[in-house]
């Protein structure tokens, strides 16, 4: 069965600074990886996904992530954050175990952008 | 034309009551889920249905019963509500097996408060 670890529960950063949110996964089969964002009192929205191909994937709002198979990581980065990026970020993994692709989520990282 | 819609958005009820949350998706997806998000933002899968058949039933009290009348709908009925059931419940859908590889689309959530 797959699992996801988000190492940081909270990441404070100043506006216009770069940020990296860390995600590590474990799975015994090929995986598919996702980052979702949750703004206050809203549902989750897909930021980006890795299914195959280039290990560097770009998403919405200037975010990107790199799939590193040897380190089983999928860290999320943004070169310059805005106040509006303040939100909860979830890393998720799915694989074909059990015959269906069921996403498993990490515990989330709260990104807090200060002016 | 909301993709995944769930109702109600807020639900306040007394202990011991029975309540239902409804979910509908118009994306043509085969797989639907219920997730529970606790006060620490942790997302835990409760149930998953594929083409109206239950494929995942995590360890949840049997007071929780999902019902899928067709593949576009997945409702959640909760009997004898307890204080610990207070949480945000998210409905989601995905294509499951296929190109989407488990990418999930979420509803806006139902904030359940048991008093």
XYZ file of C-alpha atoms in Angstrom:
230
model
C 0.000 0.000 0.000
C 1.161 3.502 -0.722
C 1.809 6.227 1.826
C 2.773 9.877 1.737
C 4.856 11.891 4.172
C 4.849 15.655 4.219
C 7.731 16.544 6.452
C 6.654 20.062 7.380
C 3.304 20.765 8.977
C 3.803 24.521 8.641
C 6.059 26.658 6.448
C 6.180 30.400 7.125
C 7.770 32.550 4.443
C 7.928 36.193 3.455
C 6.252 37.489 0.320
C 8.378 37.232 -2.846
C 10.682 34.658 -1.236
C 11.099 31.184 -2.762
C 9.477 28.206 -1.104
C 9.779 24.421 -1.178
C 7.213 22.073 0.321
C 8.544 18.582 0.806
C 6.795 15.320 -0.009
C 8.078 11.756 0.158
C 6.111 8.662 -0.767
C 6.380 4.929 -0.507
C 4.893 2.403 -2.875
C 5.852 -0.964 -4.227
C 4.574 -0.244 -7.746
C 4.562 2.582 -10.245
C 3.004 5.663 -8.775
C 1.238 8.772 -9.896
C 1.748 11.924 -7.880
C -0.320 15.019 -7.268
C -0.227 18.291 -5.379
C -3.480 19.874 -4.305
C -4.178 23.245 -2.706
C -6.954 24.006 -0.249
C -7.863 27.621 0.404
C -9.771 28.387 3.618
C -13.279 26.943 3.672
C -12.933 25.448 0.213
C -12.428 22.073 -1.369
C -9.166 20.793 -2.808
C -7.996 21.994 -6.190
C -5.366 20.293 -8.314
C -2.105 22.262 -8.625
C -0.137 19.804 -10.734
C 0.373 16.124 -11.419
C 3.030 13.660 -12.494
C 1.778 10.723 -14.542
C 4.750 9.979 -16.803
C 7.369 11.658 -18.967
C 9.371 14.676 -17.849
C 10.145 14.587 -14.152
C 9.722 18.353 -13.847
C 6.067 19.279 -13.985
C 4.598 22.745 -14.024
C 1.254 23.615 -12.565
C -1.031 26.535 -11.996
C -0.123 29.728 -10.144
C 3.590 29.411 -10.925
C 4.148 26.191 -8.956
C 6.314 23.337 -10.153
C 7.393 19.982 -8.746
C 10.079 17.457 -9.521
C 9.607 13.720 -9.389
C 12.710 11.994 -8.046
C 12.305 8.243 -8.188
C 15.584 7.385 -6.459
C 14.707 9.595 -3.502
C 10.976 8.792 -3.705
C 10.220 12.492 -3.500
C 7.927 14.970 -5.203
C 8.767 18.366 -3.731
C 6.734 21.426 -4.647
C 8.461 24.736 -5.388
C 7.657 28.298 -6.257
C 10.373 30.902 -6.931
C 8.418 33.851 -5.524
C 5.327 33.519 -3.363
C 2.415 35.903 -2.949
C 0.165 36.562 0.002
C -2.599 34.809 -1.935
C -0.598 31.546 -1.846
C -1.390 31.203 1.847
C -3.250 27.897 1.999
C -2.985 24.223 2.913
C -1.055 22.083 0.434
C -1.537 18.332 0.110
C 0.653 15.831 -1.636
C -1.117 12.698 -2.879
C -0.099 9.417 -4.481
C -2.089 6.809 -6.319
C -1.178 3.425 -7.702
C -2.955 0.414 -9.130
C -2.919 -1.585 -5.934
C -6.246 -3.204 -5.327
C -7.214 -2.810 -8.975
C -8.114 0.851 -8.864
C -6.339 4.171 -8.511
C -7.269 5.501 -5.110
C -5.423 8.663 -4.047
C -3.813 8.659 -0.616
C -3.052 12.040 0.905
C -0.295 13.347 3.119
C -1.139 15.252 6.281
C -0.815 18.609 4.562
C 1.552 21.573 4.855
C 0.236 24.944 5.855
C 1.996 27.642 3.823
C 1.830 31.002 5.552
C 3.032 33.961 3.515
C 3.868 37.093 5.507
C 3.975 40.596 3.995
C -22.286 23.699 -13.942
C -20.319 22.681 -10.838
C -18.325 19.492 -11.456
C -18.754 17.900 -8.004
C -21.474 19.320 -5.839
C -22.404 18.283 -2.358
C -25.187 19.457 -0.100
C -25.565 20.830 2.423
C -22.467 22.977 2.882
C -23.071 23.335 6.613
C -24.890 20.936 8.878
C -25.434 21.504 12.589
C -27.282 18.791 14.435
C -27.734 17.259 17.839
C -26.171 14.051 19.087
C -28.201 10.990 18.303
C -29.770 12.386 15.134
C -29.560 10.777 11.697
C -28.401 12.916 8.772
C -27.484 12.565 5.106
C -25.069 14.368 2.837
C -25.643 14.232 -0.894
C -23.060 14.288 -3.659
C -23.394 14.492 -7.420
C -20.767 14.693 -10.167
C -21.370 15.657 -13.779
C -17.916 14.675 -15.053
C -18.848 11.216 -16.242
C -16.409 9.648 -13.787
C -16.685 6.027 -12.721
C -15.247 6.375 -9.234
C -16.498 8.414 -6.313
C -15.174 8.822 -2.787
C -15.969 10.152 0.632
C -13.119 11.660 2.630
C -13.210 12.940 6.191
C -11.046 15.930 7.117
C -10.457 16.348 10.828
C -9.634 19.499 12.759
C -5.928 19.031 11.961
C -6.726 19.018 8.234
C -5.872 15.322 7.852
C -7.774 13.779 4.926
C -8.761 10.175 5.444
C -10.608 8.108 2.887
C -13.788 6.527 4.147
C -15.394 4.878 1.128
C -14.881 4.492 -2.575
C -17.364 3.323 -5.185
C -16.584 2.291 -8.734
C -19.564 2.047 -11.074
C -21.928 1.871 -8.112
C -19.956 -0.916 -6.423
C -18.181 -0.488 -3.122
C -14.435 -0.995 -3.586
C -13.017 0.593 -0.461
C -14.530 0.578 2.975
C -12.015 1.823 5.480
C -12.413 1.315 9.177
C -15.316 3.580 9.902
C -18.190 2.933 12.317
C -21.083 1.103 10.708
C -23.220 4.107 11.612
C -21.851 5.498 8.332
C -23.505 4.031 5.280
C -22.779 5.146 1.719
C -25.344 4.713 -1.003
C -24.780 5.013 -4.728
C -28.038 5.002 -6.711
C -26.101 5.533 -9.944
C -22.507 6.270 -10.836
C -23.086 10.041 -10.743
C -24.293 10.055 -7.150
C -22.789 8.958 -3.869
C -24.648 9.862 -0.711
C -23.501 9.447 2.866
C -25.956 8.605 5.609
C -24.916 8.825 9.231
C -26.955 7.289 12.056
C -26.849 8.176 15.726
C -24.469 11.082 15.328
C -21.743 11.537 17.934
C -19.635 14.533 18.925
C -16.575 12.902 17.340
C -18.273 12.879 13.949
C -17.807 16.640 13.734
C -15.537 17.245 10.750
C -15.564 18.379 7.143
C -16.684 15.664 4.752
C -15.536 15.826 1.154
C -16.969 14.050 -1.797
C -14.652 13.496 -4.765
C -14.645 11.708 -8.076
C -12.075 10.414 -10.522
C -11.859 8.337 -13.644
C -10.294 5.592 -11.571
C -8.864 3.088 -13.975
C -7.618 4.921 -17.059
C -5.754 8.016 -18.124
C -6.513 10.110 -15.069
C -4.593 7.680 -12.833
C -6.570 8.714 -9.786
C -6.641 12.493 -10.208
C -9.530 13.506 -7.985
C -12.027 16.321 -8.303
C -13.417 17.565 -5.007
C -16.647 19.075 -3.867
C -16.672 22.129 -1.612
C -17.112 20.077 1.531
C -19.816 19.714 4.170
C -18.920 21.040 7.589
C -20.748 18.825 10.065
C -21.036 20.053 13.644
C -22.591 17.775 16.221
C -23.711 19.516 19.409
